[in-house]
Amino acid sequence: MSDFDPSRRRFLGHLGLAGVGALGASSLLSACASSASGPVDKASGAISLQSNLSSPQAKAAMEKIIENFNKQGSGRATVNTIASETYRTQLPTYLTSANPPDLYTWYAGSVANNYASKNLLLDVSDVWQGLGDYPQSLRNISTDPTGKQIFVPMTNYWWGFFYRKSNFAKWGVQEPKTWAEFITLCQTLKSKGVAPIGIGLGDTPWVASAWFDYLNIRINGAPFHRELLAGKQRFDDPKVKAVFARWREVLPYFDPKGKAYPFQEATTALLANKTGMFLIGTFFADAAPKDALGDLDFFQFPIIDPAVPVAEEAPTDGFFASAKTANPAGTKALLTYLASVQAQETYIQSSSGIVLPAHPKAKAADSPLVVKGKAMLDNAKELTQFFNRDSSDALQPTADTALTKFIDKPDQIDAILREWQTSAEKVFKG
Amino acid sequence: MSTLAPATSRTSAAGPTPKQRRRRANRPSPLLVAFVLVPFAVESIWVFWPALQGFYFSLTRWDGLEPPTFIGFGNYTELAGDAVFRGALVNTVIWLALFGGLSVLGGFGMALLLQRERRGVGFYRAALFTPVVFSLVVTALVWRVFYQPDGLADQLLRAVGLEQLIRPWLADPQTALYAVILPALWRQIGYVMVLYLAGLKAIDPALHEAARMDGANARQRLRHVTIPQLRGVNAVVLSVIVIDSLRSFDIVWALTHGGPYHSSELLSTYMYSAAFQSLRLGYGSAIAVVIFILALAVILGYLVRAFREDA
Amino acid sequence: MIRALRTGAFHTGMSLLALLWLGPILWVVAMSTRTFDDIAAHGVGSLPHSFTLDTYRQAWTDGGELRALINSLLVTVPAVALSLVLAALAAFALSRYRIPGRRVILLLMLAGNLLPPQILLIPVSKFSELTGLYDTLAALIAVQVGFGLGFYTFVLHGFMRDLPGELQEAATVDGAGPGQIFARVILPLTRPALAALGALSFTWIFNDLLWAITVLRTDDKMPVTPALLGLQGQFVSSWNVIAAGTVIAAVPTLLVFLRFQRHFVSGLALGAVK
C-alpha cells in the first residue's frame, strides 16, 4: 500500500532529487535577480560614483556635474546617493566588496590614508600630473605615506562662530577676538536673556569635537593635536586636561536644549534668535532657508594663547577610487573632470555655495561670507581638518562619549579622560 | 499498512497507539525529506553558515578591511573587564524586566478588558495594535516629535502645570533608557494583547461555566481557570519577549544611539557600534555571541520541555 | 443602572487609551500638512497654523518614495510567498510525520531566528557577493526568506500538529502520498494560519531596514524603509516633509493590517495556542 520503498538506493536517489529541488530554488532566485535588476557589465559599463551628499542641494549639484560629464562624451558615469549616516557605516563594506563601486565621495587626510594603507584605494598620481595649479597643501593631504596620491579634492570649507548680524547690532555687541572678549560677550548675551552658545548634540554628537579640536589647537597647537589624534600622545595628559579647564569656563553659556537636538535644529534655533552664536561648519547652510543667509556672519574661534601659531579647521571633501575598479582609465577621466574648474563651479552654483573650490582658478561664490572665510583660511599658519578626518572614523565615537559626558558632568573630567584613553587605545590596537 | 503513520495530534483523544510508536525506526518518504531539507538548506545558507562564521569572527581581531587575525578568547577576556559592556548588560536586564514585565501586564490586562465581543471593541483592539505594523523609522520619528524640546511631551507637562519636570528626555542619562522603553512598549503591548486574546479565545467556555456553577466569582475564575489555561500562551509570550528584548535595537539606535555616553546602551546597540562604528568586528561578534547565549539560555529550557510534552 | 455606568466607564477609559495610542500618529499626520514656515515659527509641538499637501509631492517625487515603494513590493511579495511555501512544507513534514530528529531540526530552525541579526550582517553581505547576488533585490528576497523561515515553520508546525488526524489517515488509506495529503488535506486546513502569517510577515519584511542596507548599495534599489531614512537625511529640519514621507511609508502596512485585521487578531497567536 505504501509508496515507500525502504531500499537504500532509492532513498539516496530521492535525496538527490532534494538536491535538485534546492538548485531549483536557487535558479529561481537568480531568475528573479535578472528580472528585477540586471547585473551591470562593469568593464564596459558606466563609472559608478557612490555619493554621501544627500542634502537636496548638494545631491542635485552632484547629479548636474555627472550629467555634464556624460554630455562631454569622454565617458559615462552614474551617481548613486546614499543617506550619509548609512554611507558612513557601509563604506568599508563597499570598499572591500568583490565588485565595488568605482568612485566614492569622502575626506582627505588620515582617514583616507587609513584605507590606502590597506591597499583599497587606486593610485591616482596620473590625475595629479594634470593638477599643476593645485596648491601644495592640497597635494600633501591627498598623498599617502608611501608618496602616491590617492585622493582628489573638490571643495573645502571652514568652521566658525556663526551669528545673525541684525542680532549683534540689536544687542550692541562686537565680534570677539580673544578668549576674554569671548567670555564677556557670553555674559552680555546671557544678560539679554538669550542662550549665548548654540550647539546640537542630539543625533549629531560629533559637533562637540569642533570645540575640542579648536581649544586644543588654540592652546596646545596643531602639531600636538595631530600627534594626539594619531595615538602618539595620551588623552589623559595634563595638556589635554587644560583644554577642558578652558572649556569649562564657557560651559554655563551653552544652550541646555542643545543636548537634545541635532545641529540642524540648532541652526533653526540660531535663526529664530533663540541662541546668540553657533560654532559650526558651513555645511549647516544646507539646512537653512536661503533668504536667511544674507543676515549671517561669522567670527574666527577666539585666540587663547597668542604664542601658539594660528591654525584653522579646513575640512577637504573630494573623492577616492577603489583599487579594484574594472575601469581605471575611465575612473581617472572622471576624477580629472571632477577636479576641473568647470565641474567645481557647477557644484558651487548648484549647492548652497558656502564652500571653497579646491581648484585655485575656480570661482567661489562672491558673497562677503565666502570672501571672509577664504581670507581666514589663507591667513592661517596651519590647517587641521576635523577630529575624525585627522584620525579615523573609528576614533570618533570615543570622542563623542567623552565630550558629551564632559558637557554633562564636568566634575568627572579625570575619570572621563582616563576612559577616553582606554577606549582610544582599543581603537588604535584594532 | 502504511509506514507513513501520521504523528497523531494531541487533540485527537486517543493519542498514538503503542503500535504506532514502535514504528519510529522506519524511514520517512524521500519526498518528506525533501520537504524538510529544502527549507533547512535555505536557512542554512543564509543563517547557520553566516552564524558559524560570526562565531569564528568572535575569536579574531578584525577591522573589516584586512583579513581577520585569530586571537582565541581575547575578545571575551576583554569583555569581562569592559565597563561599557557591564553597563549594557545591566541595562539589558532592566530592559528585559521593564519592557518585558510591563508589556505582559499591559497586554494581558488589555486582552482581559477586550476579550468580550461588544460594541467598539474592534476599534479599541485595532487602535492598540496599529503601532505594531509600523517600522522602526516610523516609530522613531513619531516619538522624536514627542520628545523634542518644546515638543508634545513638554507641552503636555506645561499644560498640567508640571513644567519643572521638563528635561531633555533622550539626552539626559537619568531618563534616556526609560524614554526609549516607552515607545518600545507602545509597539509591544498591542502585540502581546493579540497573543493573549487568542489564548483566551481558546479556553473552553464550559470551564468557566462550571466554575460559575460552583459559585466562583470573577477573580477566582481568573485565578483558577483563566491563568492556568494560558500556560501555552505564556510560554510563547515569554519567548517573544525575551527574543525581542535581547534583540531590541532599532528603536534604541534610532532614538539615542545608546547615548548619551552609553547610558541607554543595550548589548545589541553596543554590539552594533563596536562592530560598525569602531570597526572592531571581532569584538562586536563576541558581544553578539553573548546575546545569543543569553537568549538561548532563557528560552531553551522552556522550549525543550514544551517539545517533550507535545511531540 | 450600574451596568450602564460600568459600560460608560469602560468606553471612557478605552477611548482615552485608544487616543493615547493613536495620538502620536495623528500628530504626525497633522504635521505632514503643515508648511515649513509654520513649523519653524511655532515648533513641532504646536497645533497646525497652516495647511499644505505639497509635502507629499516633495516626499513622493523629490524624495523618491514612489520608486522605493515599487522596490518594497518587488521584494515583499515574492519573499512572503516563498517563505510561506517553504515553511509550510517543512512544518507539514515535521508535524505530521515521524521524521527522525524532527525536534532537533525544528529547534535548530527556531534557534536560527533567535540569533541577533547583527552577527549575520557581515557574513551575509560577503556571501551575497560571492554568489553575485550583492546589490540585487533577489539577495534581499533570499535573506528575508532564510531569516524568517525558522519562525514561520515553528508557528505553522504548532498549527498543523493540532489538526485532527482522521482526514489524513483516511487519505493515506486511500493511497495518497505525502504530496497529495499536503496539497489536498493539510494546506486547505492551514489557510487561516497562512493568512495570518502572511499578513504579519508582510509587515516585517516591508518594514525591514537592516537587511536592505546590508545587501543593497544602489539608492534606486532601496525599499521604502531605508529610503525614508534617506529622506530624513535629505530633509533633516523639514519635519513636515519627513512626516509626509513617514505617512506614505506606513500606509501599505496599515492597509494590509486593516484588510486582514481579522487574520491578524484571531490568527496571530497560532503559535501561542497549543
PDB file of C-alpha atoms in Angstrom, chain B residues 28-264:
ATOM      1  CA  PRO B  28      10.163   8.576   6.109  1.00  0.00           C
ATOM      2  CA  SER B  29       9.306   9.104   2.467  1.00  0.00           C
ATOM      3  CA  PRO B  30      12.019  10.829   0.420  1.00  0.00           C
ATOM      4  CA  LEU B  31       9.570  13.492  -0.637  1.00  0.00           C
ATOM      5  CA  LEU B  32       9.081  14.348   3.011  1.00  0.00           C
ATOM      6  CA  VAL B  33      12.812  14.508   3.491  1.00  0.00           C
ATOM      7  CA  ALA B  34      12.931  16.999   0.641  1.00  0.00           C
ATOM      8  CA  PHE B  35      10.116  18.991   2.259  1.00  0.00           C
ATOM      9  CA  VAL B  36      12.311  19.425   5.307  1.00  0.00           C
ATOM     10  CA  LEU B  37      15.679  19.641   3.645  1.00  0.00           C
ATOM     11  CA  VAL B  38      14.967  22.397   1.150  1.00  0.00           C
ATOM     12  CA  PRO B  39      13.817  24.962   3.714  1.00  0.00           C
ATOM     13  CA  PHE B  40      16.526  23.789   6.065  1.00  0.00           C
ATOM     14  CA  ALA B  41      19.118  24.279   3.343  1.00  0.00           C
ATOM     15  CA  VAL B  42      17.870  27.785   2.610  1.00  0.00           C
ATOM     16  CA  GLU B  43      18.102  28.683   6.267  1.00  0.00           C
ATOM     17  CA  SER B  44      21.499  27.035   6.499  1.00  0.00           C
ATOM     18  CA  ILE B  45      22.858  29.124   3.675  1.00  0.00           C
ATOM     19  CA  TRP B  46      21.534  32.440   4.914  1.00  0.00           C
ATOM     20  CA  VAL B  47      21.555  31.938   8.670  1.00  0.00           C
ATOM     21  CA  PHE B  48      23.502  28.973  10.042  1.00  0.00           C
ATOM     22  CA  TRP B  49      26.564  29.307   7.885  1.00  0.00           C
ATOM     23  CA  PRO B  50      26.876  33.077   8.437  1.00  0.00           C
ATOM     24  CA  ALA B  51      26.287  32.473  12.144  1.00  0.00           C
ATOM     25  CA  LEU B  52      29.121  29.960  12.301  1.00  0.00           C
ATOM     26  CA  GLN B  53      31.313  32.490  10.593  1.00  0.00           C
ATOM     27  CA  GLY B  54      30.161  35.040  13.140  1.00  0.00           C
ATOM     28  CA  PHE B  55      31.184  32.696  15.957  1.00  0.00           C
ATOM     29  CA  TYR B  56      34.547  32.326  14.325  1.00  0.00           C
ATOM     30  CA  PHE B  57      34.948  36.088  13.943  1.00  0.00           C
ATOM     31  CA  SER B  58      34.349  36.450  17.671  1.00  0.00           C
ATOM     32  CA  LEU B  59      37.689  34.705  18.124  1.00  0.00           C
ATOM     33  CA  THR B  60      39.505  37.135  15.880  1.00  0.00           C
ATOM     34  CA  ARG B  61      40.653  40.701  15.685  1.00  0.00           C
ATOM     35  CA  TRP B  62      39.229  42.171  12.506  1.00  0.00           C
ATOM     36  CA  ASP B  63      38.682  45.672  11.161  1.00  0.00           C
ATOM     37  CA  GLY B  64      36.632  44.520   8.173  1.00  0.00           C
ATOM     38  CA  LEU B  65      39.337  45.662   5.776  1.00  0.00           C
ATOM     39  CA  GLU B  66      42.224  43.283   6.276  1.00  0.00           C
ATOM     40  CA  PRO B  67      41.782  39.544   6.810  1.00  0.00           C
ATOM     41  CA  PRO B  68      40.849  38.638  10.407  1.00  0.00           C
ATOM     42  CA  THR B  69      43.610  37.553  12.832  1.00  0.00           C
ATOM     43  CA  PHE B  70      42.851  34.682  15.179  1.00  0.00           C
ATOM     44  CA  ILE B  71      43.284  35.698  18.834  1.00  0.00           C
ATOM     45  CA  GLY B  72      41.496  32.918  20.689  1.00  0.00           C
ATOM     46  CA  PHE B  73      39.338  34.098  23.554  1.00  0.00           C
ATOM     47  CA  GLY B  74      40.970  37.526  23.715  1.00  0.00           C
ATOM     48  CA  ASN B  75      37.725  39.333  22.935  1.00  0.00           C
ATOM     49  CA  TYR B  76      35.892  37.501  25.697  1.00  0.00           C
ATOM     50  CA  THR B  77      38.511  38.288  28.328  1.00  0.00           C
ATOM     51  CA  GLU B  78      38.339  41.910  27.225  1.00  0.00           C
ATOM     52  CA  LEU B  79      34.554  41.843  27.586  1.00  0.00           C
ATOM     53  CA  ALA B  80      34.936  40.710  31.173  1.00  0.00           C
ATOM     54  CA  GLY B  81      36.842  43.873  32.019  1.00  0.00           C
ATOM     55  CA  ASP B  82      34.842  46.281  29.875  1.00  0.00           C
ATOM     56  CA  ALA B  83      32.806  48.749  31.926  1.00  0.00           C
ATOM     57  CA  VAL B  84      30.642  49.729  28.959  1.00  0.00           C
ATOM     58  CA  PHE B  85      29.785  46.091  28.386  1.00  0.00           C
ATOM     59  CA  ARG B  86      28.807  45.682  32.038  1.00  0.00           C
ATOM     60  CA  GLY B  87      26.637  48.781  31.826  1.00  0.00           C
ATOM     61  CA  ALA B  88      24.993  47.456  28.686  1.00  0.00           C
ATOM     62  CA  LEU B  89      24.363  44.134  30.394  1.00  0.00           C
ATOM     63  CA  VAL B  90      22.705  45.868  33.349  1.00  0.00           C
ATOM     64  CA  ASN B  91      20.611  47.999  31.002  1.00  0.00           C
ATOM     65  CA  THR B  92      19.605  44.909  29.078  1.00  0.00           C
ATOM     66  CA  VAL B  93      18.406  43.293  32.300  1.00  0.00           C
ATOM     67  CA  ILE B  94      16.461  46.470  33.196  1.00  0.00           C
ATOM     68  CA  TRP B  95      15.050  46.448  29.705  1.00  0.00           C
ATOM     69  CA  LEU B  96      14.054  42.798  29.977  1.00  0.00           C
ATOM     70  CA  ALA B  97      12.340  43.393  33.313  1.00  0.00           C
ATOM     71  CA  LEU B  98      10.579  46.648  32.495  1.00  0.00           C
ATOM     72  CA  PHE B  99       9.829  46.205  28.841  1.00  0.00           C
ATOM     73  CA  GLY B 100       9.077  42.529  29.270  1.00  0.00           C
ATOM     74  CA  GLY B 101       7.160  42.816  32.510  1.00  0.00           C
ATOM     75  CA  LEU B 102       5.077  45.829  31.537  1.00  0.00           C
ATOM     76  CA  SER B 103       4.213  44.536  28.110  1.00  0.00           C
ATOM     77  CA  VAL B 104       2.990  41.265  29.633  1.00  0.00           C
ATOM     78  CA  LEU B 105       0.962  43.073  32.268  1.00  0.00           C
ATOM     79  CA  GLY B 106      -0.333  45.656  29.817  1.00  0.00           C
ATOM     80  CA  GLY B 107      -1.019  43.151  27.076  1.00  0.00           C
ATOM     81  CA  PHE B 108      -2.754  40.725  29.407  1.00  0.00           C
ATOM     82  CA  GLY B 109      -4.811  43.474  31.021  1.00  0.00           C
ATOM     83  CA  MET B 110      -5.919  44.799  27.660  1.00  0.00           C
ATOM     84  CA  ALA B 111      -6.774  41.309  26.477  1.00  0.00           C
ATOM     85  CA  LEU B 112      -8.950  40.726  29.551  1.00  0.00           C
ATOM     86  CA  LEU B 113     -10.715  44.043  29.012  1.00  0.00           C
ATOM     87  CA  LEU B 114     -11.234  43.498  25.326  1.00  0.00           C
ATOM     88  CA  GLN B 115     -11.884  39.766  25.145  1.00  0.00           C
ATOM     89  CA  ARG B 116     -15.664  40.034  25.166  1.00  0.00           C
ATOM     90  CA  GLU B 117     -17.167  40.945  21.804  1.00  0.00           C
ATOM     91  CA  ARG B 118     -19.134  44.130  22.338  1.00  0.00           C
ATOM     92  CA  ARG B 119     -19.679  47.420  20.641  1.00  0.00           C
ATOM     93  CA  GLY B 120     -16.443  49.319  19.982  1.00  0.00           C
ATOM     94  CA  VAL B 121     -14.132  46.505  20.992  1.00  0.00           C
ATOM     95  CA  GLY B 122     -12.942  46.015  17.426  1.00  0.00           C
ATOM     96  CA  PHE B 123     -11.928  49.637  17.231  1.00  0.00           C
ATOM     97  CA  TYR B 124     -10.058  49.575  20.542  1.00  0.00           C
ATOM     98  CA  ARG B 125      -8.186  46.444  19.576  1.00  0.00           C
ATOM     99  CA  ALA B 126      -7.273  47.951  16.237  1.00  0.00           C
ATOM    100  CA  ALA B 127      -6.069  51.136  17.926  1.00  0.00           C
ATOM    101  CA  LEU B 128      -3.822  49.251  20.317  1.00  0.00           C
ATOM    102  CA  PHE B 129      -2.491  47.060  17.561  1.00  0.00           C
ATOM    103  CA  THR B 130      -1.833  49.764  14.982  1.00  0.00           C
ATOM    104  CA  PRO B 131       1.696  50.677  16.172  1.00  0.00           C
ATOM    105  CA  VAL B 132       2.767  47.047  15.700  1.00  0.00           C
ATOM    106  CA  VAL B 133       2.611  47.427  11.933  1.00  0.00           C
ATOM    107  CA  PHE B 134       4.879  50.480  11.797  1.00  0.00           C
ATOM    108  CA  SER B 135       8.557  50.260  11.045  1.00  0.00           C
ATOM    109  CA  LEU B 136      11.231  51.457  13.408  1.00  0.00           C
ATOM    110  CA  VAL B 137      11.909  54.522  11.343  1.00  0.00           C
ATOM    111  CA  VAL B 138       8.261  55.485  11.540  1.00  0.00           C
ATOM    112  CA  THR B 139       8.039  54.788  15.281  1.00  0.00           C
ATOM    113  CA  ALA B 140      11.229  56.664  15.993  1.00  0.00           C
ATOM    114  CA  LEU B 141      10.004  59.663  14.071  1.00  0.00           C
ATOM    115  CA  VAL B 142       6.694  59.701  15.899  1.00  0.00           C
ATOM    116  CA  TRP B 143       8.391  59.599  19.292  1.00  0.00           C
ATOM    117  CA  ARG B 144      11.104  62.007  18.364  1.00  0.00           C
ATOM    118  CA  VAL B 145       8.406  64.586  17.776  1.00  0.00           C
ATOM    119  CA  PHE B 146       7.020  63.671  21.171  1.00  0.00           C
ATOM    120  CA  TYR B 147      10.340  64.124  22.997  1.00  0.00           C
ATOM    121  CA  GLN B 148      11.629  67.181  21.103  1.00  0.00           C
ATOM    122  CA  PRO B 149      12.499  70.139  23.316  1.00  0.00           C
ATOM    123  CA  ASP B 150       9.211  72.068  23.402  1.00  0.00           C
ATOM    124  CA  GLY B 151       7.628  69.050  21.722  1.00  0.00           C
ATOM    125  CA  LEU B 152       4.465  67.241  22.639  1.00  0.00           C
ATOM    126  CA  ALA B 153       5.714  65.836  25.964  1.00  0.00           C
ATOM    127  CA  ASP B 154       6.893  69.220  27.188  1.00  0.00           C
ATOM    128  CA  GLN B 155       3.691  70.924  26.045  1.00  0.00           C
ATOM    129  CA  LEU B 156       1.583  68.360  27.872  1.00  0.00           C
ATOM    130  CA  LEU B 157       3.573  68.773  31.083  1.00  0.00           C
ATOM    131  CA  ARG B 158       3.241  72.527  30.798  1.00  0.00           C
ATOM    132  CA  ALA B 159      -0.490  72.224  30.250  1.00  0.00           C
ATOM    133  CA  VAL B 160      -0.887  70.381  33.557  1.00  0.00           C
ATOM    134  CA  GLY B 161       1.496  72.666  35.416  1.00  0.00           C
ATOM    135  CA  LEU B 162       4.401  70.251  35.789  1.00  0.00           C
ATOM    136  CA  GLU B 163       6.927  72.235  33.776  1.00  0.00           C
ATOM    137  CA  GLN B 164       9.575  71.772  36.451  1.00  0.00           C
ATOM    138  CA  LEU B 165       9.782  68.148  35.307  1.00  0.00           C
ATOM    139  CA  ILE B 166      10.777  69.104  31.776  1.00  0.00           C
ATOM    140  CA  ARG B 167      14.173  67.880  30.748  1.00  0.00           C
ATOM    141  CA  PRO B 168      15.937  66.763  27.572  1.00  0.00           C
ATOM    142  CA  TRP B 169      14.316  63.342  27.768  1.00  0.00           C
ATOM    143  CA  LEU B 170      16.536  61.488  25.345  1.00  0.00           C
ATOM    144  CA  ALA B 171      19.707  63.391  26.209  1.00  0.00           C
ATOM    145  CA  ASP B 172      19.549  63.066  29.985  1.00  0.00           C
ATOM    146  CA  PRO B 173      21.355  59.942  31.189  1.00  0.00           C
ATOM    147  CA  GLN B 174      18.803  59.638  34.015  1.00  0.00           C
ATOM    148  CA  THR B 175      15.855  59.352  31.657  1.00  0.00           C
ATOM    149  CA  ALA B 176      17.191  58.206  28.274  1.00  0.00           C
ATOM    150  CA  LEU B 177      16.740  54.480  28.840  1.00  0.00           C
ATOM    151  CA  TYR B 178      13.207  54.875  30.159  1.00  0.00           C
ATOM    152  CA  ALA B 179      12.299  57.362  27.454  1.00  0.00           C
ATOM    153  CA  VAL B 180      13.185  54.673  24.934  1.00  0.00           C
ATOM    154  CA  ILE B 181      11.320  51.891  26.733  1.00  0.00           C
ATOM    155  CA  LEU B 182       8.075  53.834  26.390  1.00  0.00           C
ATOM    156  CA  PRO B 183       7.909  53.721  22.567  1.00  0.00           C
ATOM    157  CA  ALA B 184       9.036  50.094  22.686  1.00  0.00           C
ATOM    158  CA  LEU B 185       6.093  49.339  24.972  1.00  0.00           C
ATOM    159  CA  TRP B 186       3.826  51.335  22.718  1.00  0.00           C
ATOM    160  CA  ARG B 187       4.618  48.871  19.957  1.00  0.00           C
ATOM    161  CA  GLN B 188       4.724  45.728  22.048  1.00  0.00           C
ATOM    162  CA  ILE B 189       1.593  45.897  24.186  1.00  0.00           C
ATOM    163  CA  GLY B 190      -0.729  45.517  21.205  1.00  0.00           C
ATOM    164  CA  TYR B 191       1.240  42.518  20.042  1.00  0.00           C
ATOM    165  CA  VAL B 192       1.146  40.782  23.404  1.00  0.00           C
ATOM    166  CA  MET B 193      -2.527  41.644  23.724  1.00  0.00           C
ATOM    167  CA  VAL B 194      -3.283  39.816  20.497  1.00  0.00           C
ATOM    168  CA  LEU B 195      -1.377  36.757  21.683  1.00  0.00           C
ATOM    169  CA  TYR B 196      -3.409  36.679  24.883  1.00  0.00           C
ATOM    170  CA  LEU B 197      -6.684  37.377  23.086  1.00  0.00           C
ATOM    171  CA  ALA B 198      -6.127  34.279  21.020  1.00  0.00           C
ATOM    172  CA  GLY B 199      -5.216  32.342  24.131  1.00  0.00           C
ATOM    173  CA  LEU B 200      -8.347  33.469  25.951  1.00  0.00           C
ATOM    174  CA  LYS B 201     -10.499  32.584  22.998  1.00  0.00           C
ATOM    175  CA  ALA B 202      -9.162  29.051  23.010  1.00  0.00           C
ATOM    176  CA  ILE B 203     -10.267  28.407  26.588  1.00  0.00           C
ATOM    177  CA  ASP B 204     -13.256  26.138  26.647  1.00  0.00           C
ATOM    178  CA  PRO B 205     -16.250  28.226  27.851  1.00  0.00           C
ATOM    179  CA  ALA B 206     -17.536  25.161  29.640  1.00  0.00           C
ATOM    180  CA  LEU B 207     -14.739  25.507  32.176  1.00  0.00           C
ATOM    181  CA  HIS B 208     -15.889  29.000  33.088  1.00  0.00           C
ATOM    182  CA  GLU B 209     -19.464  27.823  33.181  1.00  0.00           C
ATOM    183  CA  ALA B 210     -18.604  25.002  35.530  1.00  0.00           C
ATOM    184  CA  ALA B 211     -16.643  27.343  37.805  1.00  0.00           C
ATOM    185  CA  ARG B 212     -19.544  29.760  37.843  1.00  0.00           C
ATOM    186  CA  MET B 213     -21.897  26.942  38.822  1.00  0.00           C
ATOM    187  CA  ASP B 214     -19.563  26.139  41.691  1.00  0.00           C
ATOM    188  CA  GLY B 215     -20.022  29.728  42.849  1.00  0.00           C
ATOM    189  CA  ALA B 216     -16.604  31.099  41.879  1.00  0.00           C
ATOM    190  CA  ASN B 217     -16.541  34.868  41.464  1.00  0.00           C
ATOM    191  CA  ALA B 218     -14.828  36.687  38.617  1.00  0.00           C
ATOM    192  CA  ARG B 219     -11.499  36.986  40.404  1.00  0.00           C
ATOM    193  CA  GLN B 220     -11.474  33.347  41.429  1.00  0.00           C
ATOM    194  CA  ARG B 221     -12.327  32.298  37.884  1.00  0.00           C
ATOM    195  CA  LEU B 222      -9.438  34.400  36.610  1.00  0.00           C
ATOM    196  CA  ARG B 223      -7.038  32.828  39.055  1.00  0.00           C
ATOM    197  CA  HIS B 224      -8.160  29.241  38.913  1.00  0.00           C
ATOM    198  CA  VAL B 225      -9.472  28.895  35.385  1.00  0.00           C
ATOM    199  CA  THR B 226      -8.083  31.517  33.045  1.00  0.00           C
ATOM    200  CA  ILE B 227      -4.488  31.799  34.164  1.00  0.00           C
ATOM    201  CA  PRO B 228      -3.767  28.056  34.397  1.00  0.00           C
ATOM    202  CA  GLN B 229      -5.331  27.602  30.959  1.00  0.00           C
ATOM    203  CA  LEU B 230      -2.966  30.163  29.480  1.00  0.00           C
ATOM    204  CA  ARG B 231       0.195  28.222  30.163  1.00  0.00           C
ATOM    205  CA  GLY B 232       0.834  27.605  26.481  1.00  0.00           C
ATOM    206  CA  VAL B 233       0.366  31.258  25.628  1.00  0.00           C
ATOM    207  CA  ASN B 234       2.598  32.337  28.464  1.00  0.00           C
ATOM    208  CA  ALA B 235       5.338  30.225  27.004  1.00  0.00           C
ATOM    209  CA  VAL B 236       5.096  31.870  23.646  1.00  0.00           C
ATOM    210  CA  VAL B 237       4.805  35.325  25.181  1.00  0.00           C
ATOM    211  CA  LEU B 238       7.873  34.636  27.270  1.00  0.00           C
ATOM    212  CA  SER B 239       9.846  33.550  24.220  1.00  0.00           C
ATOM    213  CA  VAL B 240       8.680  36.510  22.190  1.00  0.00           C
ATOM    214  CA  ILE B 241       9.511  38.924  24.988  1.00  0.00           C
ATOM    215  CA  VAL B 242      12.953  37.537  25.647  1.00  0.00           C
ATOM    216  CA  ILE B 243      13.849  37.440  21.975  1.00  0.00           C
ATOM    217  CA  ASP B 244      12.502  40.913  21.372  1.00  0.00           C
ATOM    218  CA  SER B 245      14.190  42.324  24.460  1.00  0.00           C
ATOM    219  CA  LEU B 246      17.585  40.952  23.614  1.00  0.00           C
ATOM    220  CA  ARG B 247      17.207  41.965  20.018  1.00  0.00           C
ATOM    221  CA  SER B 248      15.717  45.392  20.700  1.00  0.00           C
ATOM    222  CA  PHE B 249      17.967  47.516  18.640  1.00  0.00           C
ATOM    223  CA  ASP B 250      16.084  49.531  16.091  1.00  0.00           C
ATOM    224  CA  ILE B 251      14.219  51.801  18.413  1.00  0.00           C
ATOM    225  CA  VAL B 252      17.171  52.487  20.714  1.00  0.00           C
ATOM    226  CA  TRP B 253      19.504  53.083  17.837  1.00  0.00           C
ATOM    227  CA  ALA B 254      17.072  55.403  16.132  1.00  0.00           C
ATOM    228  CA  LEU B 255      16.351  57.461  19.235  1.00  0.00           C
ATOM    229  CA  THR B 256      19.599  57.646  21.227  1.00  0.00           C
ATOM    230  CA  HIS B 257      22.293  55.507  19.534  1.00  0.00           C
ATOM    231  CA  GLY B 258      22.777  54.096  23.032  1.00  0.00           C
ATOM    232  CA  GLY B 259      23.779  57.504  24.370  1.00  0.00           C
ATOM    233  CA  PRO B 260      24.263  59.898  25.968  1.00  0.00           C
ATOM    234  CA  TYR B 261      27.596  58.329  26.862  1.00  0.00           C
ATOM    235  CA  HIS B 262      26.313  54.743  26.916  1.00  0.00           C
ATOM    236  CA  SER B 263      23.543  55.469  29.421  1.00  0.00           C
ATOM    237  CA  SER B 264      20.915  53.796  27.243  1.00  0.00           C
TER     238      SER B 264
END
